[in-house]
Coordinates of C-alpha atoms and ligand atoms in Angstrom, one line a residue:
X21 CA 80.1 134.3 110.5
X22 CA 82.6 135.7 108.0
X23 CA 85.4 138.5 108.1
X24 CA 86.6 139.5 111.1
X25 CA 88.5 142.4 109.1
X26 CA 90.7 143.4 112.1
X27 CA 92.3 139.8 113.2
X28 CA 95.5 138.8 111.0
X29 CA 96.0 136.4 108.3
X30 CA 97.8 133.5 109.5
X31 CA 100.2 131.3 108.3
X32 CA 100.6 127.1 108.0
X33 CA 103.0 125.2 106.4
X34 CA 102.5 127.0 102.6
X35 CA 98.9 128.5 103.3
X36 CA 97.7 131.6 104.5
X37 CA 94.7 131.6 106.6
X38 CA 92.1 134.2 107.5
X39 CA 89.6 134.8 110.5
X40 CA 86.6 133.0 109.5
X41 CA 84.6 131.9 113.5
X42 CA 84.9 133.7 116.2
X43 CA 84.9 132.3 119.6
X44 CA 81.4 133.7 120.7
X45 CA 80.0 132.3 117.6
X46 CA 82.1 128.8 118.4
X47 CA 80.2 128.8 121.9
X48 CA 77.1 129.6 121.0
X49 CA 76.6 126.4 118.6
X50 CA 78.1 124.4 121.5
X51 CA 75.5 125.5 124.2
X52 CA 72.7 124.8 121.7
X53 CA 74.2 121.3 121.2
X54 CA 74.4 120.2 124.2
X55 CA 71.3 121.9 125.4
X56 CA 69.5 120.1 122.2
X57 CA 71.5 116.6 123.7
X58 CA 70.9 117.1 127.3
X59 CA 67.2 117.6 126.3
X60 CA 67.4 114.1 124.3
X61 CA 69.1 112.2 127.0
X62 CA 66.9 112.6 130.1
X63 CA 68.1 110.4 132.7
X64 CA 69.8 108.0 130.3
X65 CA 73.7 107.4 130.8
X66 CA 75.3 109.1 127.3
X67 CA 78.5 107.4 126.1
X68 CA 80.3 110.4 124.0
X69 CA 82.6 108.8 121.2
X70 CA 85.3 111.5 120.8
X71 CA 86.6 111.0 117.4
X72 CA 90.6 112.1 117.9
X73 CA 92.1 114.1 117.3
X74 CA 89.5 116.7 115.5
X75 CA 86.9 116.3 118.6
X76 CA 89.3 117.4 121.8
X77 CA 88.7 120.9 121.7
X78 CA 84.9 120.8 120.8
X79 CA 84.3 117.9 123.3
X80 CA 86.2 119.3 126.1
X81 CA 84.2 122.4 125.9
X82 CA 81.2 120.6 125.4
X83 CA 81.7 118.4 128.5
X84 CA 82.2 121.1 131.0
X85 CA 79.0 122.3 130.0
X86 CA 76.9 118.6 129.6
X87 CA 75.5 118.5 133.4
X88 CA 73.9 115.4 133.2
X89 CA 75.2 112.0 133.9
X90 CA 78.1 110.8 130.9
X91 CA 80.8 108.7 129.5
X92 CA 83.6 109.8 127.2
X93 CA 85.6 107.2 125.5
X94 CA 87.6 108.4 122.7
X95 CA 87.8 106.9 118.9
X96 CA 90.9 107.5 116.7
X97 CA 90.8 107.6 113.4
X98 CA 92.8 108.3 109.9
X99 CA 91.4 109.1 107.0
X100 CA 93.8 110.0 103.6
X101 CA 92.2 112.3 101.0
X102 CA 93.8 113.1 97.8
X103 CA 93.7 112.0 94.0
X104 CA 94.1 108.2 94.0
X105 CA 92.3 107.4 96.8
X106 CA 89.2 109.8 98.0
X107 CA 88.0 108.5 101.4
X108 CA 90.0 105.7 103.0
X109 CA 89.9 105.7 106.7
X110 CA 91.8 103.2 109.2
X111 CA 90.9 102.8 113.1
X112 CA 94.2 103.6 114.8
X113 CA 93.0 103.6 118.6
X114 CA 89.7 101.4 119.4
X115 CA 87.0 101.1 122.0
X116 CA 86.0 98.2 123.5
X117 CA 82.6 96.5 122.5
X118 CA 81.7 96.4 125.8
X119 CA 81.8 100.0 126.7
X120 CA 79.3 100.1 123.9
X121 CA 76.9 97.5 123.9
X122 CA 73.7 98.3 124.7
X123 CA 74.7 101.7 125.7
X124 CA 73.0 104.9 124.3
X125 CA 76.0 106.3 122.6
X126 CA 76.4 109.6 120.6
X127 CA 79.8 110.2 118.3
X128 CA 81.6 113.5 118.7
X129 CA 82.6 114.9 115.1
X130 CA 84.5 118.0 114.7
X131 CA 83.4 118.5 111.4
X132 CA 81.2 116.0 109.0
X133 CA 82.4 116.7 105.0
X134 CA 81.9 114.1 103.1
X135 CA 80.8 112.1 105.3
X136 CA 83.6 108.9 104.6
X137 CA 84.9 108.8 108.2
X138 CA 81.5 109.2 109.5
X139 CA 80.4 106.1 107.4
X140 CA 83.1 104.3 108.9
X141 CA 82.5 105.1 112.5
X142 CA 79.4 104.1 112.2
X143 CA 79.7 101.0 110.4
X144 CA 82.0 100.4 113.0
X145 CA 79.9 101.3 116.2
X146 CA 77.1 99.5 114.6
X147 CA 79.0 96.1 114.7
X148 CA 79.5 96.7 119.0
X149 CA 75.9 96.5 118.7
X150 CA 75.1 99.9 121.2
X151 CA 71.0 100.3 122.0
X152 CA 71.4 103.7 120.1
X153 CA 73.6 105.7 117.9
X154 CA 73.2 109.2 117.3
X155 CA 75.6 111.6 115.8
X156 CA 76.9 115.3 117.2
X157 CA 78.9 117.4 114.7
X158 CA 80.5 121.4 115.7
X159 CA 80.6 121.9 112.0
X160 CA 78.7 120.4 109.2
X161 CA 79.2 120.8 105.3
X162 CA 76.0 119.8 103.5
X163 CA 77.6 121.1 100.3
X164 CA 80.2 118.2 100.7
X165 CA 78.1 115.6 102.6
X166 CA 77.4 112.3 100.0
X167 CA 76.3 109.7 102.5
X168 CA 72.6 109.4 103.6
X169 CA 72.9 108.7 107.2
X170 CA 71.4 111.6 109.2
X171 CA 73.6 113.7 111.3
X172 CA 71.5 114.0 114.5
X173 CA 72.6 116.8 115.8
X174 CA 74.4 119.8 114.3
X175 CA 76.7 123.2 116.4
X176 CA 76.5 125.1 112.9
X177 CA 76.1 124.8 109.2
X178 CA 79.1 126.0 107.0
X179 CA 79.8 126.2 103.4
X180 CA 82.4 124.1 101.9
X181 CA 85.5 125.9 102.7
X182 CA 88.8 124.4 104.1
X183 CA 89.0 125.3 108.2
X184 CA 91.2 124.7 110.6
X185 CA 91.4 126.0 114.6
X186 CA 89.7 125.0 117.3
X187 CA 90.9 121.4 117.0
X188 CA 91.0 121.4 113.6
X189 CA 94.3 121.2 111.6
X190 CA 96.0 121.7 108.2
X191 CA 98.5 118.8 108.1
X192 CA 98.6 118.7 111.9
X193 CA 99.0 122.8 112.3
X194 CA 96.4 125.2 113.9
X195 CA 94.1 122.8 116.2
X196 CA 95.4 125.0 119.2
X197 CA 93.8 128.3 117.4
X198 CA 90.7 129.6 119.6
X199 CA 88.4 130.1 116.6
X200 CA 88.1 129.1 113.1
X201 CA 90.1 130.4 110.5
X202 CA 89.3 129.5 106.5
X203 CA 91.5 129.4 103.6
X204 CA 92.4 132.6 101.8
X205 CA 92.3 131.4 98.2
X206 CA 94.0 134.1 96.4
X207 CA 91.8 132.9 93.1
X208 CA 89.1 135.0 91.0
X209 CA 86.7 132.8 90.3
X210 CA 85.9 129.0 89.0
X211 CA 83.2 129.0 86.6
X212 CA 81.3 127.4 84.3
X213 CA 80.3 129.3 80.6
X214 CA 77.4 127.7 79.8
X215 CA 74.8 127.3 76.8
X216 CA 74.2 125.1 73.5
X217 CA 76.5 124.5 70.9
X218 CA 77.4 127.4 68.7
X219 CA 76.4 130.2 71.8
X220 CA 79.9 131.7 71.4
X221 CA 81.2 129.9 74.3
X222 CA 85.0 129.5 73.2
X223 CA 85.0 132.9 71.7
X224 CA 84.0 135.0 74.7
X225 CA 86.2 132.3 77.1
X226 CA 89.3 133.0 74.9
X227 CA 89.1 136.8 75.6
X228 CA 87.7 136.2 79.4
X229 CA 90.9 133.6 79.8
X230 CA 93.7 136.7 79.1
X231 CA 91.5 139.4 80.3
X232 CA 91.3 137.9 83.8
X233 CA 94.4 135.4 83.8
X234 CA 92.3 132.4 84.4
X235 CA 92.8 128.6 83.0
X236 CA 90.7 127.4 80.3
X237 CA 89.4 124.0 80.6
X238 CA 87.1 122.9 77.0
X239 CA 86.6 119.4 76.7
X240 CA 85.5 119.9 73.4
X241 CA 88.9 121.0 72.5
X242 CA 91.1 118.7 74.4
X243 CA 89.0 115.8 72.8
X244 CA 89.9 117.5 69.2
X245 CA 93.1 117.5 70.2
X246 CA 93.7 114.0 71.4
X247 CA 91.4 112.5 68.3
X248 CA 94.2 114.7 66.1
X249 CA 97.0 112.8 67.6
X250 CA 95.1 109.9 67.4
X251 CA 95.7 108.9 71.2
X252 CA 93.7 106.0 72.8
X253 CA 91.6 108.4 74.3
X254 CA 90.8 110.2 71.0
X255 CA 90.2 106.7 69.1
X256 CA 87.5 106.1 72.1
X257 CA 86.1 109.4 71.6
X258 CA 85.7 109.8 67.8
X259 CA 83.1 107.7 66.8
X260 CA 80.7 109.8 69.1
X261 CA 81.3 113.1 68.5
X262 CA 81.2 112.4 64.2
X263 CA 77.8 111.7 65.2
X264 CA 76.9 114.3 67.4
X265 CA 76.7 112.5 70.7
X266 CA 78.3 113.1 73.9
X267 CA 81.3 110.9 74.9
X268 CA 79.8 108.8 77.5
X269 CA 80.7 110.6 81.2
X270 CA 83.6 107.7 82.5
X271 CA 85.5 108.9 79.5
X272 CA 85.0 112.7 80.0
X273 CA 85.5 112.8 83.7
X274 CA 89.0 110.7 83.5
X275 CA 90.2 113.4 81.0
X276 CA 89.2 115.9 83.2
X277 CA 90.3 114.1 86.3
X278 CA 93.7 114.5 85.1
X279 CA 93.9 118.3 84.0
X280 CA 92.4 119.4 87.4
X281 CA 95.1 117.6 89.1
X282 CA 97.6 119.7 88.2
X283 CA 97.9 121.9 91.4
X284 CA 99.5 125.3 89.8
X285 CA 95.7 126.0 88.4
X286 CA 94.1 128.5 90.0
X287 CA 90.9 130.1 88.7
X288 CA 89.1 127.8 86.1
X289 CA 86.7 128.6 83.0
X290 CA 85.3 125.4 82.1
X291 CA 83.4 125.3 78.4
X292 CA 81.7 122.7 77.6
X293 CA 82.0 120.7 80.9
X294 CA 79.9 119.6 83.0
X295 CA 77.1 118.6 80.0
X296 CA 75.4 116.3 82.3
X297 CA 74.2 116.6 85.5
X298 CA 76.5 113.1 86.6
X299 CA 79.2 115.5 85.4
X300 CA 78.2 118.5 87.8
X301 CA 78.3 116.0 90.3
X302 CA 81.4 114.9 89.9
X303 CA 82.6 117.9 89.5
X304 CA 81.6 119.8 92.6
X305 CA 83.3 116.7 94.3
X306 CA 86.6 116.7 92.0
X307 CA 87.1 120.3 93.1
X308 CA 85.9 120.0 97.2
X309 CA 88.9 117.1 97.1
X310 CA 91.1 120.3 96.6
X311 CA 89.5 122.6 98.7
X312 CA 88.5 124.4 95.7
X313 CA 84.3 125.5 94.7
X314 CA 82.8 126.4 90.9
X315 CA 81.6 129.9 92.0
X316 CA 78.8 130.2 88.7
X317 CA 77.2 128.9 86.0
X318 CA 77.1 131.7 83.5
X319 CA 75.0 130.6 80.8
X320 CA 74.9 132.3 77.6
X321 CA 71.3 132.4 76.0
X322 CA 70.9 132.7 71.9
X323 CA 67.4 131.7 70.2
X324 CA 68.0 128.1 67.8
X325 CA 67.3 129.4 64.6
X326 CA 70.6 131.9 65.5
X327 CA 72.8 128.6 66.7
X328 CA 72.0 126.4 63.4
X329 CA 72.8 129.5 61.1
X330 CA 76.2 129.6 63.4
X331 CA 76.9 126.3 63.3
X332 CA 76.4 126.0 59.6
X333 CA 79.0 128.9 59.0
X334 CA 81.4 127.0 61.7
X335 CA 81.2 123.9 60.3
X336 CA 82.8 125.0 56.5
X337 CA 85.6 126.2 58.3
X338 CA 86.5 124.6 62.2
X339 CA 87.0 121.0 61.0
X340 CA 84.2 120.1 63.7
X341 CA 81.4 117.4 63.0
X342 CA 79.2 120.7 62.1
X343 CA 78.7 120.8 59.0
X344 CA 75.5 119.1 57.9
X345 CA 72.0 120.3 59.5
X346 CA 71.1 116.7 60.5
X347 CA 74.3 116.4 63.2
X348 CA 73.6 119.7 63.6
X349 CA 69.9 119.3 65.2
X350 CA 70.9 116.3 67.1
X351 CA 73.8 117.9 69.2
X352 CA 70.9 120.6 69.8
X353 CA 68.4 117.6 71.2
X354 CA 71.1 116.2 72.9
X355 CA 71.9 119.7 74.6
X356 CA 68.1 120.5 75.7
X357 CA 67.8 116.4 76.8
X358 CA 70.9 115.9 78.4
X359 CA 73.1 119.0 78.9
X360 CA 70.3 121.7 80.0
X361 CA 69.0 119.8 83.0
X362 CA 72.7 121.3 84.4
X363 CA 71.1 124.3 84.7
X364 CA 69.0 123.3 87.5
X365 CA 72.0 121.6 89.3
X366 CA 73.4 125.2 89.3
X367 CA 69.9 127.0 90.0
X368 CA 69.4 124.8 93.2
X369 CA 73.1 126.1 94.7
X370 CA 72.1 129.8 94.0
X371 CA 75.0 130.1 91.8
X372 CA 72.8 130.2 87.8
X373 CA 73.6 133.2 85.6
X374 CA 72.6 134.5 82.4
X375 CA 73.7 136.6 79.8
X376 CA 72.2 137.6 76.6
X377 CA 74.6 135.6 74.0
X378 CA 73.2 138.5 70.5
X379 CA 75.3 141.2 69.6
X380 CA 79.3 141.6 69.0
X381 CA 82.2 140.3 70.3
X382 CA 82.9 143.0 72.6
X383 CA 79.6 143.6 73.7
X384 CA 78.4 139.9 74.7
X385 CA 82.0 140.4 76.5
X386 CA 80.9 143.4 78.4
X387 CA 78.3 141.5 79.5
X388 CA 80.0 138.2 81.0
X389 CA 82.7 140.8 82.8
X390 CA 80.0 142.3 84.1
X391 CA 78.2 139.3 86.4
X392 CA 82.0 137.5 86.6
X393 CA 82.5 141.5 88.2
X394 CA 79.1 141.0 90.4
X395 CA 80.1 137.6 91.4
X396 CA 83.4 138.6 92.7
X397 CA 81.8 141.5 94.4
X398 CA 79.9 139.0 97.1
X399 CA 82.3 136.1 97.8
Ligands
AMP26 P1 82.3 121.3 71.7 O1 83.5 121.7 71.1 O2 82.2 121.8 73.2 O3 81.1 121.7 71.0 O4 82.3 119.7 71.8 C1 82.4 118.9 70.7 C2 81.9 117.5 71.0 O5 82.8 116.9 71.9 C3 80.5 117.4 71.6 O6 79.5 117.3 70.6 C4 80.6 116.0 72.3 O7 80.6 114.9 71.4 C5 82.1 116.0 72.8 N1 82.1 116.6 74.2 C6 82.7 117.8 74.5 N2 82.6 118.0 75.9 C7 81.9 116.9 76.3 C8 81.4 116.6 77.6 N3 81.6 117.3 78.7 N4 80.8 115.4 77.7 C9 80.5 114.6 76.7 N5 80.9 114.9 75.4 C10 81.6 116.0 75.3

């Protein structure tokens, strides 16, 4: 997988796209498919559901290598992504029941994301009452897949990057391209700065921000801000962070729901969000719905005794809820109880860094360029 350096970029509609799957690569995963379905199949008629319009590359290819005896029908679907509703799919051409009931049937998938249209395939098969459903993907995303129905059998594993080719299509564009071609994102980096209250995080994100021309997302802030102008949202908000709780997540996501959908930002420093691991959740989902990834988790480390000294100073001056040692220690518990447990989310996806959060400005700086540097290095 990965860069074919000497193939060209390609163009579609307003996005450039680079070589990503080549065709040997394509045909490989097919053979071991349909080697892996022949081998489940036996003697038994198959009845292939080709989900249109994604599937007519993949399935044609996969047919004229499938020797053994089958049935194609073919299954259209629709499905709309984008912000208001994530995941609503409609049935444009059906199959009849018939042609399914007690048949051994396998669905055709071009690529299972999130696994919505799936769900609705198979809710929908499932009512034509077939003697067995299995599912056959070319691509599969685990990153992106939510649903808990098992995808039977899988061409190849990719990572959750937009593709088009090979039946495939950005707004109807590029399902004629022989292989696979991925999204050049001309971004640095999405990440997360990390760590307890007080660890410097909107210092160091302030200088990272104009070093490397990124967008700075702190919730803390924006909730300062709307409690300041007293909006609805700030009124909601207040009473919890005077005491040193979090704002409960359906508040925090919906604020944040509505910055991210502002499609000019490109490469995002997030401080102070995700602070629960419902939050990294939603997260990773808000930004697959735009074809976008968090790259890191860079969290910055200082021992306790540091933070409350910090925090003590902060809170004479920064108008914050930080300025007695009782509020103080609770937004610590609630960090290590609640917000630290995000670590792990992060660890799991390989993507946890740390930094050393002692010593000046400019050093702790150094420090944080440095991985952000190292991280850009491999992508
Ligand atoms: P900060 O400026 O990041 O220290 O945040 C100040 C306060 O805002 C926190 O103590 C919380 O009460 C609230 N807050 C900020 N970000 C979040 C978040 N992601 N989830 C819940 N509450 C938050």
């Amino acid at each position: 997988m990965h860069f074919l350096n000497k193939m060209k970029e390609i163009r579609l509609h307003d996005k450039t796209f680079i070589p990503y799957i080549r065709k040997a690569e394509i045909a490989r995963a097919i053979t071991k498919l349909t080697q892996e379905i022949a081998a489940y199949a036996g003697d038994e008629t198959i009845v292939f559901v080709v989900v249109l319009k994604g599937s007519f590359v993949f399935s044609a290819d996969l047919a004229k290598q499938y020797n053994q005896k089958a049935v194609f029908e073919f299954y259209r679907l629709k499905s709309y992504h984008g912000t208001q509703s994530s995941g609503e799919v409609q049935i444009l051409v059906d199959i009849d029941a018939d042609l399914i009931k007690d048949k051994k049937v396998i669905v055709l998938e071009d690529i299972v994301d999130t696994g919505n249209t799936l769900e609705k395939i198979i809710d929908e098969l499932q009512k034509k009452e077939p003697a067995d459903l299995k599912i056959a993907t070319l691509f599969y995303k685990p990153e992106a897949y939510t649903k808990s129905y098992p995808v039977d059998f899988v061409g190849m594993e990719i990572p959750n990057k937009f593709i088009v080719g090979y039946g495939l299509d950005y707004d109807e564009l590029g399902r004629n391209l022989p292989e696979i071609y991925r999204l050049k994102d001309n971004k640095m980096i999405d990440f997360i700065l990390f760590g307890p209250p007080g660890a410097g995080k909107g210092t160091q994100a302030q200088i990272l921000k104009d070093k490397l021309g990124l967008t700075y997302i702190a919730t803390g802030d924006l909730f300062r801000h709307h409690i300041k102008n007293k909006t609805p949202l700030g009124q909601k908000a207040k009473s919890y962070i005077d005491k040193g709780d979090l704002v409960p997540d359906e508040i925090t996501i919906d604020m944040i729901k509505e910055i991210i959908s502002d499609p000019n930002i490109k490469g995002l420093i997030f401080d102070g969000f995700p602070r629960t691991v419902k939050q990294a959740e939603f997260l990773d989902r808000l930004m697959a719905e735009k074809d976008l990834i968090i790259d890191a988790l860079i969290a910055l480390d200082v021992p306790e005794e540091r933070l409350i000294k910090r925090l003590l100073e902060r809170g004479k001056t920064s108008g914050r809820s930080d300025d007695n040692e009782q509020t103080i220690k609770h937004r610590l518990d609630q960090y290590h109880n609640l917000t630290e447990p995000v670590k792990e989310y992060y660890k799991k996806q390989n993507k946890y860094h740390e930094v050393n959060g002692v010593g000046n400005i400019d050093e702790v700086n150094q420090r944080l360029l440095d991985v952000i540097n190292s991280i850009k290095l491999r992508s």
